[in-house]
């Protein structure tokens, strides 16, 4: 949690600890209503503000629902952290509409994605869906991102120095591999 650098306001709506019998593991439940939270994750330093949503815990199972950031970077999120046979399993899903292709996003990306950005030189905004799956303590997380350029987005690739407007299609990132699907554009 510390790596998220969270700050802001929330309401502790519910917190309960029940011990059914002596020597038995207590049963716990918790609900936090986020009202104005900020995060800036160390591994993806893209500051999100004015986050609202719900975090609930029942024993060792956590759910994150109806998460939404405010401002220019409106991102929706959901997910869970739950015990599994091979360790705790974390799953997060984020969606964004009209996310600006700006320096804040560029500097949050991993070096290999920054290099692809430099080669494609995009402008405008994107719609995206990102999923993170991780078995805590068992190596790196699996990350998948699907990006679709929003209307009025453009590319000017270094390897083909020609402005391409109204780009459409899908750019996919899966655990370090980038693929382009059905990319189309036109010129004026």
C-alpha atoms as an extended CHARMM CRD file, in Angstrom:
* protein
*
       188  EXT
         1         1  UNK       CA              0.0000000000        0.0000000000        0.0000000000  PROA      1               0.0000000000
         2         2  UNK       CA              2.8720000000        2.3700000000        0.7680000000  PROA      2               0.0000000000
         3         3  UNK       CA              4.0020000000        2.1790000000       -2.8910000000  PROA      3               0.0000000000
         4         4  UNK       CA              0.7030000000        3.8300000000       -3.9250000000  PROA      4               0.0000000000
         5         5  UNK       CA              1.5230000000        6.9390000000       -1.8520000000  PROA      5               0.0000000000
         6         6  UNK       CA             -2.1440000000        7.3570000000       -0.8930000000  PROA      6               0.0000000000
         7         7  UNK       CA             -3.4650000000       10.5050000000        0.7320000000  PROA      7               0.0000000000
         8         8  UNK       CA             -6.8100000000       12.2000000000        1.1100000000  PROA      8               0.0000000000
         9         9  UNK       CA            -10.1740000000       11.5740000000        2.7170000000  PROA      9               0.0000000000
        10        10  UNK       CA            -12.3280000000        8.5160000000        3.3100000000  PROA      10              0.0000000000
        11        11  UNK       CA            -15.1300000000        7.4530000000        5.6130000000  PROA      11              0.0000000000
        12        12  UNK       CA            -14.8030000000        4.3410000000        7.7310000000  PROA      12              0.0000000000
        13        13  UNK       CA            -18.3740000000        3.1680000000        7.2250000000  PROA      13              0.0000000000
        14        14  UNK       CA            -18.0700000000       -0.2300000000        8.8770000000  PROA      14              0.0000000000
        15        15  UNK       CA            -15.4710000000       -2.1190000000       10.9170000000  PROA      15              0.0000000000
        16        16  UNK       CA            -16.2510000000       -5.2690000000       12.8550000000  PROA      16              0.0000000000
        17        17  UNK       CA            -14.2390000000       -8.0180000000       14.5100000000  PROA      17              0.0000000000
        18        18  UNK       CA            -16.0510000000      -11.1410000000       15.7360000000  PROA      18              0.0000000000
        19        19  UNK       CA            -14.3840000000      -13.9240000000       17.6700000000  PROA      19              0.0000000000
        20        20  UNK       CA            -16.8510000000      -16.8390000000       17.6150000000  PROA      20              0.0000000000
        21        21  UNK       CA            -14.8990000000      -18.8120000000       20.2310000000  PROA      21              0.0000000000
        22        22  UNK       CA            -11.6180000000      -18.6330000000       22.1210000000  PROA      22              0.0000000000
        23        23  UNK       CA             -8.7010000000      -19.8370000000       20.0160000000  PROA      23              0.0000000000
        24        24  UNK       CA            -10.6210000000      -19.4420000000       16.7420000000  PROA      24              0.0000000000
        25        25  UNK       CA             -9.4100000000      -17.0040000000       14.0910000000  PROA      25              0.0000000000
        26        26  UNK       CA            -11.4690000000      -13.8030000000       14.3670000000  PROA      26              0.0000000000
        27        27  UNK       CA            -13.8240000000      -12.8360000000       11.5510000000  PROA      27              0.0000000000
        28        28  UNK       CA            -13.3570000000       -9.3040000000       10.3300000000  PROA      28              0.0000000000
        29        29  UNK       CA            -15.2180000000       -6.9590000000        8.0180000000  PROA      29              0.0000000000
        30        30  UNK       CA            -14.4690000000       -3.4300000000        6.8980000000  PROA      30              0.0000000000
        31        31  UNK       CA            -15.8840000000       -0.8500000000        4.5020000000  PROA      31              0.0000000000
        32        32  UNK       CA            -14.1390000000        2.3450000000        3.4340000000  PROA      32              0.0000000000
        33        33  UNK       CA            -15.9580000000        4.8990000000        1.3040000000  PROA      33              0.0000000000
        34        34  UNK       CA            -13.3250000000        6.9190000000       -0.5400000000  PROA      34              0.0000000000
        35        35  UNK       CA            -14.4080000000       10.5430000000       -0.9210000000  PROA      35              0.0000000000
        36        36  UNK       CA            -11.3040000000       12.4450000000       -2.1060000000  PROA      36              0.0000000000
        37        37  UNK       CA             -8.1870000000       10.2760000000       -2.3770000000  PROA      37              0.0000000000
        38        38  UNK       CA             -4.9590000000       10.7740000000       -4.3420000000  PROA      38              0.0000000000
        39        39  UNK       CA             -2.5010000000        8.0720000000       -5.4120000000  PROA      39              0.0000000000
        40        40  UNK       CA              0.7710000000        8.0160000000       -7.3090000000  PROA      40              0.0000000000
        41        41  UNK       CA              1.9890000000        4.4200000000       -7.6960000000  PROA      41              0.0000000000
        42        42  UNK       CA              5.7800000000        4.0090000000       -7.7180000000  PROA      42              0.0000000000
        43        43  UNK       CA              5.7280000000        1.4660000000      -10.5710000000  PROA      43              0.0000000000
        44        44  UNK       CA              3.4190000000        3.6240000000      -12.7120000000  PROA      44              0.0000000000
        45        45  UNK       CA              3.8180000000        7.2330000000      -11.4890000000  PROA      45              0.0000000000
        46        46  UNK       CA              0.6650000000        8.6780000000      -13.0410000000  PROA      46              0.0000000000
        47        47  UNK       CA             -0.9780000000       10.8090000000      -10.3590000000  PROA      47              0.0000000000
        48        48  UNK       CA             -4.7210000000       10.3040000000       -9.9870000000  PROA      48              0.0000000000
        49        49  UNK       CA             -6.7980000000       12.6630000000       -7.8590000000  PROA      49              0.0000000000
        50        50  UNK       CA            -10.3090000000       13.0930000000       -6.4960000000  PROA      50              0.0000000000
        51        51  UNK       CA            -10.7770000000        9.3140000000       -6.3140000000  PROA      51              0.0000000000
        52        52  UNK       CA            -14.1320000000        8.0650000000       -5.0690000000  PROA      52              0.0000000000
        53        53  UNK       CA            -15.2560000000        4.4900000000       -4.5610000000  PROA      53              0.0000000000
        54        54  UNK       CA            -15.5380000000        1.6200000000       -2.1060000000  PROA      54              0.0000000000
        55        55  UNK       CA            -13.0120000000       -0.7280000000       -0.5040000000  PROA      55              0.0000000000
        56        56  UNK       CA            -14.4470000000       -3.6810000000        1.4030000000  PROA      56              0.0000000000
        57        57  UNK       CA            -12.7660000000       -6.4730000000        3.3260000000  PROA      57              0.0000000000
        58        58  UNK       CA            -14.2380000000       -9.7000000000        4.6380000000  PROA      58              0.0000000000
        59        59  UNK       CA            -11.5720000000      -11.6230000000        6.5100000000  PROA      59              0.0000000000
        60        60  UNK       CA             -8.6550000000      -11.8140000000        4.0300000000  PROA      60              0.0000000000
        61        61  UNK       CA            -10.6950000000      -11.0040000000        0.9150000000  PROA      61              0.0000000000
        62        62  UNK       CA            -10.6250000000       -7.4140000000       -0.2960000000  PROA      62              0.0000000000
        63        63  UNK       CA            -12.7210000000       -5.8970000000       -3.0820000000  PROA      63              0.0000000000
        64        64  UNK       CA            -12.3180000000       -2.5280000000       -4.7740000000  PROA      64              0.0000000000
        65        65  UNK       CA            -15.4250000000       -1.2440000000       -6.5400000000  PROA      65              0.0000000000
        66        66  UNK       CA            -16.8440000000        1.8440000000       -8.2040000000  PROA      66              0.0000000000
        67        67  UNK       CA            -13.4470000000        3.5380000000       -8.1440000000  PROA      67              0.0000000000
        68        68  UNK       CA            -13.3460000000        6.7210000000      -10.2140000000  PROA      68              0.0000000000
        69        69  UNK       CA            -10.8060000000        9.5120000000      -10.4030000000  PROA      69              0.0000000000
        70        70  UNK       CA            -11.8020000000       13.0850000000      -11.1860000000  PROA      70              0.0000000000
        71        71  UNK       CA            -10.2480000000       15.8530000000      -13.2240000000  PROA      71              0.0000000000
        72        72  UNK       CA             -8.6840000000       15.5400000000      -16.6840000000  PROA      72              0.0000000000
        73        73  UNK       CA             -7.6540000000       11.9360000000      -16.0420000000  PROA      73              0.0000000000
        74        74  UNK       CA            -10.9360000000       10.1410000000      -15.3970000000  PROA      74              0.0000000000
        75        75  UNK       CA            -10.0700000000        6.5170000000      -14.7450000000  PROA      75              0.0000000000
        76        76  UNK       CA            -12.5090000000        3.8680000000      -13.4890000000  PROA      76              0.0000000000
        77        77  UNK       CA            -11.2760000000        0.8870000000      -11.4990000000  PROA      77              0.0000000000
        78        78  UNK       CA            -12.2770000000       -2.3320000000       -9.8130000000  PROA      78              0.0000000000
        79        79  UNK       CA            -10.5120000000       -5.3630000000       -8.4400000000  PROA      79              0.0000000000
        80        80  UNK       CA             -9.8130000000       -7.7630000000       -5.6170000000  PROA      80              0.0000000000
        81        81  UNK       CA             -7.1320000000       -9.2250000000       -3.3980000000  PROA      81              0.0000000000
        82        82  UNK       CA             -7.9250000000      -12.6900000000       -2.1020000000  PROA      82              0.0000000000
        83        83  UNK       CA             -6.1410000000      -15.7090000000       -0.7110000000  PROA      83              0.0000000000
        84        84  UNK       CA             -5.3150000000      -18.4690000000       -3.1570000000  PROA      84              0.0000000000
        85        85  UNK       CA             -3.6230000000      -21.8570000000       -3.1200000000  PROA      85              0.0000000000
        86        86  UNK       CA             -0.3590000000      -20.3660000000       -4.4490000000  PROA      86              0.0000000000
        87        87  UNK       CA             -0.5000000000      -17.1450000000       -2.4310000000  PROA      87              0.0000000000
        88        88  UNK       CA             -2.6290000000      -14.0220000000       -2.4630000000  PROA      88              0.0000000000
        89        89  UNK       CA             -4.0850000000      -13.1580000000       -5.8570000000  PROA      89              0.0000000000
        90        90  UNK       CA             -4.4260000000       -9.5310000000       -6.9280000000  PROA      90              0.0000000000
        91        91  UNK       CA             -6.5890000000       -8.5500000000       -9.9030000000  PROA      91              0.0000000000
        92        92  UNK       CA             -7.1700000000       -4.9480000000      -10.9780000000  PROA      92              0.0000000000
        93        93  UNK       CA             -8.9930000000       -3.5520000000      -14.0040000000  PROA      93              0.0000000000
        94        94  UNK       CA             -8.8340000000        0.0850000000      -15.0950000000  PROA      94              0.0000000000
        95        95  UNK       CA            -10.7080000000        1.8170000000      -17.8960000000  PROA      95              0.0000000000
        96        96  UNK       CA            -10.2980000000        5.3340000000      -19.2030000000  PROA      96              0.0000000000
        97        97  UNK       CA            -12.0130000000        7.4510000000      -21.8290000000  PROA      97              0.0000000000
        98        98  UNK       CA            -10.2720000000       10.3330000000      -23.6040000000  PROA      98              0.0000000000
        99        99  UNK       CA             -7.0950000000       10.0210000000      -21.5470000000  PROA      99              0.0000000000
       100       100  UNK       CA             -4.7000000000       12.7380000000      -22.8060000000  PROA      100             0.0000000000
       101       101  UNK       CA             -1.5060000000       11.6220000000      -24.5410000000  PROA      101             0.0000000000
       102       102  UNK       CA              0.6220000000       14.0490000000      -22.5400000000  PROA      102             0.0000000000
       103       103  UNK       CA              3.9870000000       14.1320000000      -20.7740000000  PROA      103             0.0000000000
       104       104  UNK       CA              2.4130000000       12.8930000000      -17.5240000000  PROA      104             0.0000000000
       105       105  UNK       CA              1.4060000000        9.6630000000      -19.2300000000  PROA      105             0.0000000000
       106       106  UNK       CA              4.6680000000        9.3480000000      -21.1750000000  PROA      106             0.0000000000
       107       107  UNK       CA              6.8860000000        9.5870000000      -18.0810000000  PROA      107             0.0000000000
       108       108  UNK       CA              4.7360000000        7.0270000000      -16.2160000000  PROA      108             0.0000000000
       109       109  UNK       CA              5.3700000000        4.3530000000      -18.8680000000  PROA      109             0.0000000000
       110       110  UNK       CA              8.0390000000        1.6580000000      -18.7950000000  PROA      110             0.0000000000
       111       111  UNK       CA             11.1510000000        2.3950000000      -20.9310000000  PROA      111             0.0000000000
       112       112  UNK       CA             10.2100000000       -0.0440000000      -23.7360000000  PROA      112             0.0000000000
       113       113  UNK       CA              6.7610000000        1.5710000000      -24.0590000000  PROA      113             0.0000000000
       114       114  UNK       CA              8.3300000000        5.0430000000      -24.0030000000  PROA      114             0.0000000000
       115       115  UNK       CA             10.5480000000        3.9290000000      -26.8900000000  PROA      115             0.0000000000
       116       116  UNK       CA              7.4860000000        2.8110000000      -28.8870000000  PROA      116             0.0000000000
       117       117  UNK       CA              5.8520000000        6.1750000000      -28.1100000000  PROA      117             0.0000000000
       118       118  UNK       CA              8.9430000000        7.9880000000      -29.4090000000  PROA      118             0.0000000000
       119       119  UNK       CA              8.8210000000        5.9300000000      -32.6090000000  PROA      119             0.0000000000
       120       120  UNK       CA              5.0900000000        6.5230000000      -33.2210000000  PROA      120             0.0000000000
       121       121  UNK       CA              4.8640000000       10.1410000000      -31.9050000000  PROA      121             0.0000000000
       122       122  UNK       CA              1.1380000000       10.0680000000      -30.9680000000  PROA      122             0.0000000000
       123       123  UNK       CA             -1.0120000000       13.1260000000      -30.1940000000  PROA      123             0.0000000000
       124       124  UNK       CA             -4.5860000000       13.4460000000      -28.9890000000  PROA      124             0.0000000000
       125       125  UNK       CA             -6.1770000000       11.1010000000      -26.4830000000  PROA      125             0.0000000000
       126       126  UNK       CA             -6.9300000000        7.4150000000      -25.9970000000  PROA      126             0.0000000000
       127       127  UNK       CA             -9.5040000000        5.0320000000      -24.6070000000  PROA      127             0.0000000000
       128       128  UNK       CA             -7.9640000000        2.2030000000      -22.6410000000  PROA      128             0.0000000000
       129       129  UNK       CA             -8.5620000000       -0.9670000000      -20.6780000000  PROA      129             0.0000000000
       130       130  UNK       CA             -5.7640000000       -2.2450000000      -18.4400000000  PROA      130             0.0000000000
       131       131  UNK       CA             -5.6630000000       -5.4200000000      -16.3570000000  PROA      131             0.0000000000
       132       132  UNK       CA             -3.1130000000       -6.4120000000      -13.7510000000  PROA      132             0.0000000000
       133       133  UNK       CA             -2.8950000000       -9.9580000000      -12.3530000000  PROA      133             0.0000000000
       134       134  UNK       CA             -0.3970000000      -10.8380000000       -9.6800000000  PROA      134             0.0000000000
       135       135  UNK       CA              0.2980000000      -13.7070000000       -7.3310000000  PROA      135             0.0000000000
       136       136  UNK       CA              1.8490000000      -11.8140000000       -4.4490000000  PROA      136             0.0000000000
       137       137  UNK       CA              5.3780000000      -13.0400000000       -3.8140000000  PROA      137             0.0000000000
       138       138  UNK       CA              5.6020000000      -15.0030000000       -7.0870000000  PROA      138             0.0000000000
       139       139  UNK       CA              7.4920000000      -12.8190000000       -9.5460000000  PROA      139             0.0000000000
       140       140  UNK       CA              6.3120000000       -9.9300000000      -11.6550000000  PROA      140             0.0000000000
       141       141  UNK       CA              2.6620000000       -9.0900000000      -12.2790000000  PROA      141             0.0000000000
       142       142  UNK       CA              1.0510000000       -9.8870000000      -15.6120000000  PROA      142             0.0000000000
       143       143  UNK       CA             -0.0250000000       -6.6500000000      -17.2950000000  PROA      143             0.0000000000
       144       144  UNK       CA             -2.2880000000       -6.2950000000      -20.3100000000  PROA      144             0.0000000000
       145       145  UNK       CA             -3.3970000000       -3.0110000000      -21.8490000000  PROA      145             0.0000000000
       146       146  UNK       CA             -5.6390000000       -2.3450000000      -24.8560000000  PROA      146             0.0000000000
       147       147  UNK       CA             -5.5080000000        1.1850000000      -26.2420000000  PROA      147             0.0000000000
       148       148  UNK       CA             -7.7460000000        2.6610000000      -28.8960000000  PROA      148             0.0000000000
       149       149  UNK       CA             -7.0770000000        6.1700000000      -30.1940000000  PROA      149             0.0000000000
       150       150  UNK       CA             -9.9380000000        8.5950000000      -29.6240000000  PROA      150             0.0000000000
       151       151  UNK       CA            -11.2780000000       10.5710000000      -32.6110000000  PROA      151             0.0000000000
       152       152  UNK       CA             -8.9250000000       13.3340000000      -33.7640000000  PROA      152             0.0000000000
       153       153  UNK       CA             -5.8140000000       11.4770000000      -32.5970000000  PROA      153             0.0000000000
       154       154  UNK       CA             -2.7990000000       11.2980000000      -34.8560000000  PROA      154             0.0000000000
       155       155  UNK       CA              0.5430000000        9.5480000000      -35.3820000000  PROA      155             0.0000000000
       156       156  UNK       CA              3.7000000000       10.7510000000      -37.1030000000  PROA      156             0.0000000000
       157       157  UNK       CA              6.0500000000        7.7240000000      -37.0120000000  PROA      157             0.0000000000
       158       158  UNK       CA              9.7870000000        8.3310000000      -37.0840000000  PROA      158             0.0000000000
       159       159  UNK       CA             10.2290000000        5.4650000000      -39.5760000000  PROA      159             0.0000000000
       160       160  UNK       CA              7.5870000000        6.9830000000      -41.9190000000  PROA      160             0.0000000000
       161       161  UNK       CA              7.6390000000       10.7570000000      -41.3540000000  PROA      161             0.0000000000
       162       162  UNK       CA              4.1050000000       11.4460000000      -42.4960000000  PROA      162             0.0000000000
       163       163  UNK       CA              1.2290000000       12.8290000000      -40.4050000000  PROA      163             0.0000000000
       164       164  UNK       CA             -1.6160000000       10.3240000000      -40.0840000000  PROA      164             0.0000000000
       165       165  UNK       CA             -4.8720000000       11.8090000000      -38.7210000000  PROA      165             0.0000000000
       166       166  UNK       CA             -7.9810000000       10.2280000000      -37.2170000000  PROA      166             0.0000000000
       167       167  UNK       CA             -6.1120000000        7.0950000000      -36.2500000000  PROA      167             0.0000000000
       168       168  UNK       CA             -8.2530000000        4.0670000000      -35.3680000000  PROA      168             0.0000000000
       169       169  UNK       CA             -7.5250000000        0.4870000000      -34.3790000000  PROA      169             0.0000000000
       170       170  UNK       CA             -6.0790000000       -1.1520000000      -31.3060000000  PROA      170             0.0000000000
       171       171  UNK       CA             -2.6410000000       -1.1380000000      -29.7330000000  PROA      171             0.0000000000
       172       172  UNK       CA             -2.1260000000       -3.9880000000      -27.2820000000  PROA      172             0.0000000000
       173       173  UNK       CA              0.5480000000       -4.4070000000      -24.6150000000  PROA      173             0.0000000000
       174       174  UNK       CA              0.8830000000       -7.8210000000      -22.9690000000  PROA      174             0.0000000000
       175       175  UNK       CA              3.7490000000       -8.4560000000      -20.5720000000  PROA      175             0.0000000000
       176       176  UNK       CA              6.3190000000       -6.4960000000      -22.5770000000  PROA      176             0.0000000000
       177       177  UNK       CA              5.0540000000       -7.2680000000      -26.0880000000  PROA      177             0.0000000000
       178       178  UNK       CA              3.3760000000       -4.5510000000      -28.1630000000  PROA      178             0.0000000000
       179       179  UNK       CA              1.1500000000       -5.4000000000      -31.1290000000  PROA      179             0.0000000000
       180       180  UNK       CA             -0.8470000000       -3.2110000000      -33.4930000000  PROA      180             0.0000000000
       181       181  UNK       CA             -4.2430000000       -4.3990000000      -34.7620000000  PROA      181             0.0000000000
       182       182  UNK       CA             -6.1540000000       -2.9350000000      -37.6960000000  PROA      182             0.0000000000
       183       183  UNK       CA             -4.5010000000        0.4900000000      -37.4820000000  PROA      183             0.0000000000
       184       184  UNK       CA             -6.0360000000        2.9190000000      -39.9450000000  PROA      184             0.0000000000
       185       185  UNK       CA             -5.5820000000        6.6280000000      -40.5860000000  PROA      185             0.0000000000
       186       186  UNK       CA             -5.9980000000        9.2220000000      -43.2930000000  PROA      186             0.0000000000
       187       187  UNK       CA             -4.4180000000       12.4690000000      -44.3610000000  PROA      187             0.0000000000
       188       188  UNK       CA             -6.0680000000       15.7480000000      -45.2630000000  PROA      188             0.0000000000
